[in-house]
Short mmCIF file of C-alpha atoms in Angstrom, two decimals:
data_model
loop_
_atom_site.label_atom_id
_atom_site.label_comp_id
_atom_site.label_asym_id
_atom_site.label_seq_id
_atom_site.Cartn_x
_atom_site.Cartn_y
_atom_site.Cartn_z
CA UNK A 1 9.49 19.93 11.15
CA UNK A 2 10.38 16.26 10.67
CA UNK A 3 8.01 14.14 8.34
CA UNK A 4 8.62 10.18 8.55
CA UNK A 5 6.77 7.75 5.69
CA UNK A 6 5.94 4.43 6.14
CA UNK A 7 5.61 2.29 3.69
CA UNK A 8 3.03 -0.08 4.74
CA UNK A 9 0.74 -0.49 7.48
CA UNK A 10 2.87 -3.53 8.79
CA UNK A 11 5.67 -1.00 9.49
CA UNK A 12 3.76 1.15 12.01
CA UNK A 13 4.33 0.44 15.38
CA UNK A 14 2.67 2.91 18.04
CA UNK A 15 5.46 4.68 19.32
CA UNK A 16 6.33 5.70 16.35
CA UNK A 17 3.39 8.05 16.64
CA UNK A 18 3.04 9.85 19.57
CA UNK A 19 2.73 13.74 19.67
CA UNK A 20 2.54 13.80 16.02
CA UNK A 21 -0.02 14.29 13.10
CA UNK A 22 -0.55 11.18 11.37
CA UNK A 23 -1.85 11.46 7.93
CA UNK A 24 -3.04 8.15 6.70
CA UNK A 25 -3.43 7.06 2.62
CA UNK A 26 -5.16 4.40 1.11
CA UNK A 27 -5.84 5.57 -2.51
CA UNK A 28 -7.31 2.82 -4.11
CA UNK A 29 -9.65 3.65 -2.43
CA UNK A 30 -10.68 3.94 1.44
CA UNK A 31 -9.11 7.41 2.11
CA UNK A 32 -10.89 8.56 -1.31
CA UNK A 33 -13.78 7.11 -0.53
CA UNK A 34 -13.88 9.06 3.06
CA UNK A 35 -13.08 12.24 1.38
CA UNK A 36 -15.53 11.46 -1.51
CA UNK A 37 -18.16 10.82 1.15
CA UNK A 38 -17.46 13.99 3.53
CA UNK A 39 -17.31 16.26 0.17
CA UNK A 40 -20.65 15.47 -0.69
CA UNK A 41 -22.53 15.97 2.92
CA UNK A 42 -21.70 12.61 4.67
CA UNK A 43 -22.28 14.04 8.33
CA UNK A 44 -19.34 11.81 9.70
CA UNK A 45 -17.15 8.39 8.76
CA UNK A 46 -16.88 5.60 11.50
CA UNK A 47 -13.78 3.46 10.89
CA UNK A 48 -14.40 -0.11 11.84
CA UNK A 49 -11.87 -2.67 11.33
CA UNK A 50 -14.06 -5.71 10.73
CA UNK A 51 -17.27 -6.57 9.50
CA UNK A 52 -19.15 -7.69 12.52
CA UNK A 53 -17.73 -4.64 14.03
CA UNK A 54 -19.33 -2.39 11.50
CA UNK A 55 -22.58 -4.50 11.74
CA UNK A 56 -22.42 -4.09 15.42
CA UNK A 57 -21.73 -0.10 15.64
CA UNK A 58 -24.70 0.47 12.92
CA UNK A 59 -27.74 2.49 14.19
CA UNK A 60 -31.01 3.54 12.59
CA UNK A 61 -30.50 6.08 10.02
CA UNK A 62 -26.95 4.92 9.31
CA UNK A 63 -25.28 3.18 6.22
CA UNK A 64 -22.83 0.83 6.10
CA UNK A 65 -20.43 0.61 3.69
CA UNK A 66 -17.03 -1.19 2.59
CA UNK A 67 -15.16 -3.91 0.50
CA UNK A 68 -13.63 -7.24 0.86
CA UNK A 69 -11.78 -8.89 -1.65
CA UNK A 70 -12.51 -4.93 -3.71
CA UNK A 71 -16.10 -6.44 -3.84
CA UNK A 72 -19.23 -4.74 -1.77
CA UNK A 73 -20.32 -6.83 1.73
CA UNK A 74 -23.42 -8.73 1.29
CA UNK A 75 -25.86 -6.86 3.32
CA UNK A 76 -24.22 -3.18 3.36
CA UNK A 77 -25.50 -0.49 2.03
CA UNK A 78 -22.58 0.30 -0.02
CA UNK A 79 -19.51 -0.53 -1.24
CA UNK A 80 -16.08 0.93 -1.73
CA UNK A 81 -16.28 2.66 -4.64
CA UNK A 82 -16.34 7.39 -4.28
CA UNK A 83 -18.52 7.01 -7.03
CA UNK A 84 -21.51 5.87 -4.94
CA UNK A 85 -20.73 8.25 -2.09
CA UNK A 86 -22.94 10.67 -3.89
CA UNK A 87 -25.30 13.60 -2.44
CA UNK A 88 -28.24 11.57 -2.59
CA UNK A 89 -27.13 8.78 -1.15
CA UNK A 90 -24.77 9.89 2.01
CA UNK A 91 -26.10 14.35 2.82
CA UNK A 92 -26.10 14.62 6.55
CA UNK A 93 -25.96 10.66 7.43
CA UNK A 94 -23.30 8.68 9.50
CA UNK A 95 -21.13 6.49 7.21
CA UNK A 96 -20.02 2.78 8.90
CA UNK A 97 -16.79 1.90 6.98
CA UNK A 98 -14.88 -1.21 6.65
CA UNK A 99 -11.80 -1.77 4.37
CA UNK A 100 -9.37 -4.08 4.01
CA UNK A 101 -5.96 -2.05 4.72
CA UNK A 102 -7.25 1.75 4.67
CA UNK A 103 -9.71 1.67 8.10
CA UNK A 104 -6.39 -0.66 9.92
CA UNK A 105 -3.93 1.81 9.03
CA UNK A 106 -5.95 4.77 10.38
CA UNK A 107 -6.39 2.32 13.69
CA UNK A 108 -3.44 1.94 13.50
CA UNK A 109 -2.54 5.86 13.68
CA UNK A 110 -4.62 6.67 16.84
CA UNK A 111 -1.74 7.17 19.03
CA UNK A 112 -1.34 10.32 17.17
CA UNK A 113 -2.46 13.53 18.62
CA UNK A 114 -3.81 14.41 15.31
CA UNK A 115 -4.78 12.09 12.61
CA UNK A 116 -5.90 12.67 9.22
CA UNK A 117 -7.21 10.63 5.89
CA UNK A 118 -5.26 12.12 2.49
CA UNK A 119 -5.88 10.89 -0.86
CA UNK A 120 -4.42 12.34 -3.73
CA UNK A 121 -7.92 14.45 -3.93
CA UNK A 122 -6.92 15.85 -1.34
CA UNK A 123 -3.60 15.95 -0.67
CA UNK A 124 -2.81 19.99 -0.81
CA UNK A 125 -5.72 20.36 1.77
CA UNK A 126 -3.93 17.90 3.65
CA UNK A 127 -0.48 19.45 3.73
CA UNK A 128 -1.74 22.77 4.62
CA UNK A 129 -4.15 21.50 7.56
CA UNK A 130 -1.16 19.48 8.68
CA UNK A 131 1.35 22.55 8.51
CA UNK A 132 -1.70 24.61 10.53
CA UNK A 133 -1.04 21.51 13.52
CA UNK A 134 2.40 22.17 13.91
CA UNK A 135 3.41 18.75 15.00
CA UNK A 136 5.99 16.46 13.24
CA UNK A 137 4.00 14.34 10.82
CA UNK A 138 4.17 10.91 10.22
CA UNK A 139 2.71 9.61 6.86
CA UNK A 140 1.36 6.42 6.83
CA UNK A 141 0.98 4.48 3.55
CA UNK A 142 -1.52 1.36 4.41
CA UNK A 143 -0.12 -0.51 1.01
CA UNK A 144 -2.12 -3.79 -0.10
CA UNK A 145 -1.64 -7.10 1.13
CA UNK A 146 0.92 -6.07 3.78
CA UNK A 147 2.59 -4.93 1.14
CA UNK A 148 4.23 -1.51 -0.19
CA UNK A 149 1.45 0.03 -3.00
CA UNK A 150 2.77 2.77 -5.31
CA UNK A 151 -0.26 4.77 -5.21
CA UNK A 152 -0.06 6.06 -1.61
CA UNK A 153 3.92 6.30 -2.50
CA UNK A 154 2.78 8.87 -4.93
CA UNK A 155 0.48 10.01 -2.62
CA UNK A 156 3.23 10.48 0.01
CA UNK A 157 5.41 12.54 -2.36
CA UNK A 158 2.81 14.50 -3.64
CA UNK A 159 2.33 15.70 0.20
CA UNK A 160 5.80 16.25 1.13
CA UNK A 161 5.67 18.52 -2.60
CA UNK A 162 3.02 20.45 -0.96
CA UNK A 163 4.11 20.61 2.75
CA UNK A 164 7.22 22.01 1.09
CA UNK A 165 5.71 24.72 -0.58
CA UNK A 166 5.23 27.55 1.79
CA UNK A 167 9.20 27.92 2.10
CA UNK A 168 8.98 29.37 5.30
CA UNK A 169 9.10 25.99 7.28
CA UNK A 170 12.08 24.23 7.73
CA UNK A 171 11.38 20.49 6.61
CA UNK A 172 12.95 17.00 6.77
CA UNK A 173 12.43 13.32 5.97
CA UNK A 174 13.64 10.19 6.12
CA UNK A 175 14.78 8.12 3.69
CA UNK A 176 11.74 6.51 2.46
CA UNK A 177 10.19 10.26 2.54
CA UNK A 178 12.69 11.44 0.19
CA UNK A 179 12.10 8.49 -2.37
CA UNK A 180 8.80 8.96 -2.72
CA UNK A 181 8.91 12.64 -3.57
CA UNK A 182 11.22 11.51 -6.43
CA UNK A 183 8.77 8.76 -6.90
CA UNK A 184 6.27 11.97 -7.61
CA UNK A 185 8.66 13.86 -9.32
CA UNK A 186 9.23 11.75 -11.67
CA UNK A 187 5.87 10.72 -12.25
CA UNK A 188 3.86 13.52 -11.76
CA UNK A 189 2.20 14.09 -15.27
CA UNK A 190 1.28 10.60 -15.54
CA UNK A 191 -0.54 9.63 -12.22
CA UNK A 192 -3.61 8.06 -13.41
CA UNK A 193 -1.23 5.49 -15.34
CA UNK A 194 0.98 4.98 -12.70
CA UNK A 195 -2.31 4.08 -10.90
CA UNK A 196 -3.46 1.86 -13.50
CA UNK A 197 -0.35 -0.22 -13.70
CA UNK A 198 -0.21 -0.82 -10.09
CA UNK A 199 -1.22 -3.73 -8.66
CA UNK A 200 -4.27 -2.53 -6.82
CA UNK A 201 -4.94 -0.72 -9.72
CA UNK A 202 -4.74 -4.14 -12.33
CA UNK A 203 -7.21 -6.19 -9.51
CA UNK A 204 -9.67 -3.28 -9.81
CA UNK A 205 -9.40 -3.63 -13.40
CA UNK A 206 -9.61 -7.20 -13.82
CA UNK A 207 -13.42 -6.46 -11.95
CA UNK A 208 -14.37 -3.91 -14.02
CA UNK A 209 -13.73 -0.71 -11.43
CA UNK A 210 -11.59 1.33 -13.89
CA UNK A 211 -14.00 4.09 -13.52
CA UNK A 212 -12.35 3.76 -10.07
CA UNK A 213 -9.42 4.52 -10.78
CA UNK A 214 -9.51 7.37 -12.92
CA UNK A 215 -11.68 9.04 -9.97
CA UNK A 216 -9.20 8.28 -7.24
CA UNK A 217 -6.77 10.34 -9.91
CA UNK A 218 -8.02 13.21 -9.74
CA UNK A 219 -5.52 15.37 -7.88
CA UNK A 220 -6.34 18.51 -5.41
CA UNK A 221 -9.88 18.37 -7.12
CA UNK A 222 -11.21 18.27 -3.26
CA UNK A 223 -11.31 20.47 0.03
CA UNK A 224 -12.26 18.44 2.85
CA UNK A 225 -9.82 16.99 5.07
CA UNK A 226 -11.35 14.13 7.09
CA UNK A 227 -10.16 14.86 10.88
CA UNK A 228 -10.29 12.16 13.13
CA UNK A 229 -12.42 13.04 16.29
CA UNK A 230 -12.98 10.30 19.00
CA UNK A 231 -14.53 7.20 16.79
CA UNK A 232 -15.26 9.74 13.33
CA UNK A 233 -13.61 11.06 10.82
CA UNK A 234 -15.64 14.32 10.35
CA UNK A 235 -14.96 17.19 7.64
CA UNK A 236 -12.53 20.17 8.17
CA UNK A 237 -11.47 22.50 5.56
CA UNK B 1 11.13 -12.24 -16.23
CA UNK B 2 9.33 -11.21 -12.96
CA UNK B 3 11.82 -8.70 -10.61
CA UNK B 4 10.67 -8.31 -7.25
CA UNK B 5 12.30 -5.39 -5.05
CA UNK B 6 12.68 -6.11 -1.13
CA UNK B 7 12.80 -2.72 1.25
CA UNK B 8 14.33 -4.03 3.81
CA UNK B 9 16.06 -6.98 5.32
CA UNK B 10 13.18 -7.24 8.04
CA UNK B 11 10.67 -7.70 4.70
CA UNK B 12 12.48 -10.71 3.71
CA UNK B 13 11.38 -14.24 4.16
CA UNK B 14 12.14 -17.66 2.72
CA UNK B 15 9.70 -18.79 0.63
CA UNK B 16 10.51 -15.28 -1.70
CA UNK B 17 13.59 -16.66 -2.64
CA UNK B 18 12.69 -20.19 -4.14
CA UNK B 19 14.07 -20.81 -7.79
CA UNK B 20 15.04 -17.22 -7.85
CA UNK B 21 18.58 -15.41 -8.56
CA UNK B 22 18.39 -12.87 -5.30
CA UNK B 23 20.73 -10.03 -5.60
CA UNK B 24 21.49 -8.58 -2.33
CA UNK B 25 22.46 -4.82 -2.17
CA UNK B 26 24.15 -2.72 1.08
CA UNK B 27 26.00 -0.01 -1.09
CA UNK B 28 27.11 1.85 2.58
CA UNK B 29 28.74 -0.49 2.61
CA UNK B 30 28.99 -3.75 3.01
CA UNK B 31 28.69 -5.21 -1.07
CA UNK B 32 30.95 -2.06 -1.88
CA UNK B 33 33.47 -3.40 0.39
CA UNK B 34 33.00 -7.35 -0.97
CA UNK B 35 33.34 -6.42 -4.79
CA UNK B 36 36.23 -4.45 -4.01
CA UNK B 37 38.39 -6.80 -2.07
CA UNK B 38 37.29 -9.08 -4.57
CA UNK B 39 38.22 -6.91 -7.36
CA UNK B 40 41.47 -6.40 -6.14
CA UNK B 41 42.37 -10.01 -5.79
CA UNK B 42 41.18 -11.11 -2.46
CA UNK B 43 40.40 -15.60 -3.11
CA UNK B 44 37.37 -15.34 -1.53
CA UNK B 45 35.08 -13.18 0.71
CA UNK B 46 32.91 -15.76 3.79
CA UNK B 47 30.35 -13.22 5.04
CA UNK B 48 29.55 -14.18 8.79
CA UNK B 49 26.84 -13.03 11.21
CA UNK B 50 27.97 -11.76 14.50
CA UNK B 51 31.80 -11.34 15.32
CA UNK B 52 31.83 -14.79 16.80
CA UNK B 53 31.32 -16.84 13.78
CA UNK B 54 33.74 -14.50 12.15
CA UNK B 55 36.29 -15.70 14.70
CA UNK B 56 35.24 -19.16 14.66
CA UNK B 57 35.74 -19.60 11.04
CA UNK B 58 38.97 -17.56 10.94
CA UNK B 59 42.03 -19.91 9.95
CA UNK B 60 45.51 -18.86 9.56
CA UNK B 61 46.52 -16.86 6.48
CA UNK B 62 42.58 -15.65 6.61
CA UNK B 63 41.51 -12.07 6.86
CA UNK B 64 38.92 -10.62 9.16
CA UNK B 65 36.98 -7.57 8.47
CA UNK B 66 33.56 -5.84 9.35
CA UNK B 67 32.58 -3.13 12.01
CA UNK B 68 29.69 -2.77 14.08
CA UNK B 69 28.45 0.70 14.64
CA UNK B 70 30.41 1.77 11.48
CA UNK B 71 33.75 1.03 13.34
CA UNK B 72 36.52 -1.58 12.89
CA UNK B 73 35.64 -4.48 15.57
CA UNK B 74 38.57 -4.82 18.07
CA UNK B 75 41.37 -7.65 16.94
CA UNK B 76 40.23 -7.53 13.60
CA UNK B 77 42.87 -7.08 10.51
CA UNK B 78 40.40 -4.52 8.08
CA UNK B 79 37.00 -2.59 8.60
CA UNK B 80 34.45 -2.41 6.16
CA UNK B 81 36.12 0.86 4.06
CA UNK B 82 36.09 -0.53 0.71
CA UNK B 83 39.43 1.38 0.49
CA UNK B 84 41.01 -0.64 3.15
CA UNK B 85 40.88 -3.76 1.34
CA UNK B 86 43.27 -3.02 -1.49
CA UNK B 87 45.78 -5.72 -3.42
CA UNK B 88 48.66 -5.31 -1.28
CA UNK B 89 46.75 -6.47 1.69
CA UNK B 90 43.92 -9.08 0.30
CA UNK B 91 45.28 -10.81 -3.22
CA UNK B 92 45.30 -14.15 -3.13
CA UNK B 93 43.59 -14.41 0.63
CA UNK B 94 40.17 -15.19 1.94
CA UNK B 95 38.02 -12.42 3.63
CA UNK B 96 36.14 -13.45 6.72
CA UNK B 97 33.51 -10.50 6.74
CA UNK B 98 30.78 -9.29 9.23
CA UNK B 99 29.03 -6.23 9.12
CA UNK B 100 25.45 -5.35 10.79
CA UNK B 101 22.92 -5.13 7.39
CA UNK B 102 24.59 -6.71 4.77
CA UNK B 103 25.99 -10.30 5.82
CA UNK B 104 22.55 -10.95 7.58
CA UNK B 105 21.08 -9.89 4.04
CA UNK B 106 23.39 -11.99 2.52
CA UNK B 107 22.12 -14.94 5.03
CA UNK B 108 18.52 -14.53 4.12
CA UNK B 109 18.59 -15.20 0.50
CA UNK B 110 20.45 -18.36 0.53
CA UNK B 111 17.70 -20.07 -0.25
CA UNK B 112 17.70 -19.01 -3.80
CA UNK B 113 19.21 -20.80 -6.66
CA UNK B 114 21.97 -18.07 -6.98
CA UNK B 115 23.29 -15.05 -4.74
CA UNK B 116 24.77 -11.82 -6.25
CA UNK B 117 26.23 -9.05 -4.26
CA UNK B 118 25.71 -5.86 -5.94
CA UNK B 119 26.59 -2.18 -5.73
CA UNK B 120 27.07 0.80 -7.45
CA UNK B 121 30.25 -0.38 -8.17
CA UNK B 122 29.11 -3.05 -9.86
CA UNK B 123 25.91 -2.86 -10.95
CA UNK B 124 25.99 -3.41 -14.36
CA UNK B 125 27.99 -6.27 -14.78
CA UNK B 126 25.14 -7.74 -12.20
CA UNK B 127 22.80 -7.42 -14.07
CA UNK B 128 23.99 -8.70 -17.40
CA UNK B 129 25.28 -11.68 -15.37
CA UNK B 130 21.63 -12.45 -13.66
CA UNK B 131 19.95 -12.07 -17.18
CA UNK B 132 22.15 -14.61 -17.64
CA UNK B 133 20.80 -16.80 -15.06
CA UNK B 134 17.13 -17.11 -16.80
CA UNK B 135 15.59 -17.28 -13.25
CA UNK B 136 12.89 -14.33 -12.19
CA UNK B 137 14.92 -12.20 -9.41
CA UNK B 138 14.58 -10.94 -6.16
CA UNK B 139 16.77 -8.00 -5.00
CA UNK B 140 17.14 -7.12 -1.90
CA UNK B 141 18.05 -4.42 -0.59
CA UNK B 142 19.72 -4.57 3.23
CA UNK B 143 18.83 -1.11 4.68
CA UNK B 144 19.88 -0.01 8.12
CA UNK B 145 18.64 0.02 11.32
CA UNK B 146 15.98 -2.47 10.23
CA UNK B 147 14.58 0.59 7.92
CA UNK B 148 14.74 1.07 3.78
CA UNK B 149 18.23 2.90 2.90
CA UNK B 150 17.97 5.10 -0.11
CA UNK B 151 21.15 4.29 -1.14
CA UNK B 152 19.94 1.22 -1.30
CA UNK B 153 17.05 1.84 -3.23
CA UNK B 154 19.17 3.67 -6.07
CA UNK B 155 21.13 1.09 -6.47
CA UNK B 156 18.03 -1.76 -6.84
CA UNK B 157 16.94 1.61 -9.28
CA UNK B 158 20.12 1.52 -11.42
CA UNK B 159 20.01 -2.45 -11.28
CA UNK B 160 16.57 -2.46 -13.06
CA UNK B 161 17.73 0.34 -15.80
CA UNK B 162 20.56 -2.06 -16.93
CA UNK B 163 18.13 -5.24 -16.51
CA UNK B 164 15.98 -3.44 -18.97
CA UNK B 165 18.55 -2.30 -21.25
CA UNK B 166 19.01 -5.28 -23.61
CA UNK B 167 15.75 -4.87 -24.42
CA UNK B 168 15.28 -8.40 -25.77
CA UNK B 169 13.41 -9.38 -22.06
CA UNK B 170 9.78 -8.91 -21.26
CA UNK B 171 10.78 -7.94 -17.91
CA UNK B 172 8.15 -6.86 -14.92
CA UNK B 173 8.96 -5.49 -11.87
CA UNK B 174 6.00 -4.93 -8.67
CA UNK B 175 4.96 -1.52 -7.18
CA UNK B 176 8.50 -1.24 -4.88
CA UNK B 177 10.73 -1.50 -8.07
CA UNK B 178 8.72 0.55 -10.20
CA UNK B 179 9.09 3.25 -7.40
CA UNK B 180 13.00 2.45 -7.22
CA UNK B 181 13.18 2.98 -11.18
CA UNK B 182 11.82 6.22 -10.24
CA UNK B 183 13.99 6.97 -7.72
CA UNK B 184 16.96 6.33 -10.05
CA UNK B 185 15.54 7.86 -12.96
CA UNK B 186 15.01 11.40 -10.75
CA UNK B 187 18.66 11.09 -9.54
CA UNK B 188 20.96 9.76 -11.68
CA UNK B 189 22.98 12.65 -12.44
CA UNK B 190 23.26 12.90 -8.54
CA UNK B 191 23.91 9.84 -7.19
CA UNK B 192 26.85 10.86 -4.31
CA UNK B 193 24.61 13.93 -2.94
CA UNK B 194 21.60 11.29 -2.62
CA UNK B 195 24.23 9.24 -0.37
CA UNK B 196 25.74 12.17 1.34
CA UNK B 197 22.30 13.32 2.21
CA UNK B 198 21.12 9.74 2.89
CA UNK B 199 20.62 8.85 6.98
CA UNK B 200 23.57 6.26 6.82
CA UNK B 201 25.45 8.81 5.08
CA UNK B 202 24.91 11.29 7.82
CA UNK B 203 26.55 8.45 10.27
CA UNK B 204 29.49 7.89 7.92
CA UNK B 205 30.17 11.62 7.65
CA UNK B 206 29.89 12.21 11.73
CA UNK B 207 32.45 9.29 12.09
CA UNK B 208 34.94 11.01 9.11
CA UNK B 209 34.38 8.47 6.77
CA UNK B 210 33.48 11.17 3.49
CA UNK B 211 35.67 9.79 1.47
CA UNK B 212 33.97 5.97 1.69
CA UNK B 213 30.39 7.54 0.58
CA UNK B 214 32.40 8.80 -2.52
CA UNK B 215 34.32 5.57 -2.83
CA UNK B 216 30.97 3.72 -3.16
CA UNK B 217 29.13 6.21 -5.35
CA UNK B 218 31.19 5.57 -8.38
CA UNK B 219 29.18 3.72 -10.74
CA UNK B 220 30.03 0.71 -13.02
CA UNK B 221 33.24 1.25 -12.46
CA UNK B 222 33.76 -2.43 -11.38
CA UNK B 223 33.22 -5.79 -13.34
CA UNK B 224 33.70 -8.17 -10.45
CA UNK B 225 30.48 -9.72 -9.40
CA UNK B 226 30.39 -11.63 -6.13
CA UNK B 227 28.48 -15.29 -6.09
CA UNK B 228 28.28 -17.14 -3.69
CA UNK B 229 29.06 -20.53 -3.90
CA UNK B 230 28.95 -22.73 -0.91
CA UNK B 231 29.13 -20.01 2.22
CA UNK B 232 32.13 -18.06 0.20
CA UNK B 233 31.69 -15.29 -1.85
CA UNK B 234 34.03 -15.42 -5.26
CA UNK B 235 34.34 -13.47 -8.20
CA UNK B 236 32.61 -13.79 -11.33
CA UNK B 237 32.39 -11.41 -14.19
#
């Protein structure tokens, strides 16, 4: 099994996908924020890569919800933060979602025969779903600002540590896959600092979201895997 | 001192380089190859583009070297085996090099206020020379194939542990060099498997060229450093 990484979402280019599992990470926060919503009863996650597109794919009964700038859209329902993805709010309701680089990347990714949103919540129900596929994966890290973030590096590594594990599958990366498991290696005991120091993790900061962060931290603390299915990301486990 | 860390030539663009030392890395092995026939007397090294600037700006007594496709280009004197370009056959001569990653790297940053070529090789007395320099730095690293080399990476890795080292610096690096320090960090006491394993590597090794991958994997072993002045490389240390 061959698993590619890519370091930012300005790196993927379509082909690069076909008849493969993409898994897609935006830490801080979109993919935790899909997986925080599924977790607590969200019936599904719509995607949408801009706001008038979320707007315009909203029906009765169903919130909207997303960030620009890390700040809530005037007029949604919510904002970007797993924190507010609680029972109350999201049990058994359709979730609109628009992000800045986490809801392009998984556009991005739907050449993929199978595509998936990881987070380091939950990356080991990730890597075993994945390994269940039996495809070559492709990891995509959607970064900030077109830009490499370390926090779905880490991410990356932490699922190539776990797609490792079972020791019965023969496994390769590239390049860029093998420096990000050293990335996690090296940094494993510390990820909610590493997270802190990055530079999506200092902007949260600066706006008072460290709660945020420490949330998005928590590693293999969740089950879902959000499975993309036509236009939804909807909860398999 | 702010130290930004470039994947890939393809991430580069102009306005990153302004009032910046850039240090531009292709350890397989273009800036192996430069520090060495500079280290072992070679006037000067001109890197060139494609193999008909390299012609064009050959005069007589000059050298030309570089490969494409990790092979010597037909008619010239040297490839780009750092080995090749030993005293006997460079002292006292100018080097008219082209290679596919690293003189197009090399091209890109000239619009900073001073251009290092670094390596393994070399990498220490780079960075003591940059710190030098007072100016924040870019590094970048070349890759292959228009895709992040490791080697690459370790190297941009090491260049940050010795930028660090005097200790004396407030120095900050972004998300891509924090996860190169990590990459180092995880490897250092394994440097020439990480290039052995690494995909250009793997091409060197199919083509019989094991004993350049060890050639460049040998660590501050060199005090030359390459700056460019003008469109010539010469020594500085």
């Amino acid at each position: 099994m061959m698993v590619q990484v890519i370091s930012s979402v300005n790196e993927a280019c379509a082909a690069k996908f076909h008849h493969k599992t993409a898994i897609v990470i935006d830490v801080l926060r979109a993919t935790s924020t899909i997986v925080a919503a599924l977790s607590a009863g969200a019936a599904s996650v719509l995607p949408a890569e801009t706001v008038m597109d979320a707007k315009s794919l909203h029906r009765p009964g169903d919130l909207l919800g997303g960030e620009r700038f890390c700040r809530r859209i005037a007029g949604f329902d919510l904002g970007n933060s797993p924190s507010e993805y609680n029972s109350d709010t999201v049990k058994g309701r359709k979730v609109i979602l628009t992000t800045t680089n986490g809801t392009r990347a998984i556009h991005k990714s739907t050449r993929a025969d199978h595509v998936i949103a990881a987070s380091l919540l939950n990356a080991e129900a990730c890597a075993e779903f994945a390994l269940e596929l039996k495809r070559d994966i492709i990891i995509m890290c959607a970064g900030s600002h077109d830009e490499f973030a370390i926090e779905d590096g880490l991410c990356a590594g932490l699922l190539l540590h776990h797609l490792r594990k079972p020791g019965d599958v023969f496994l390769e990366t590239d390049d860029f896959g093998t420096a990000m498991e050293s990335l996690y290696a090296d940094n494993r005991d510390r990820m909610e600092t590493i997270l802190m120091n990055s530079a999506s993790g200092k902007r949260l900061l600066k706006l008072g979201q460290k709660s945020d962060i420490a949330c998005c931290a928590r590693v293999n603390t969740l089950q879902e895997v959000p499975y993309l299915v036509g236009d939804v990301l909807v909860p398999r486990r």
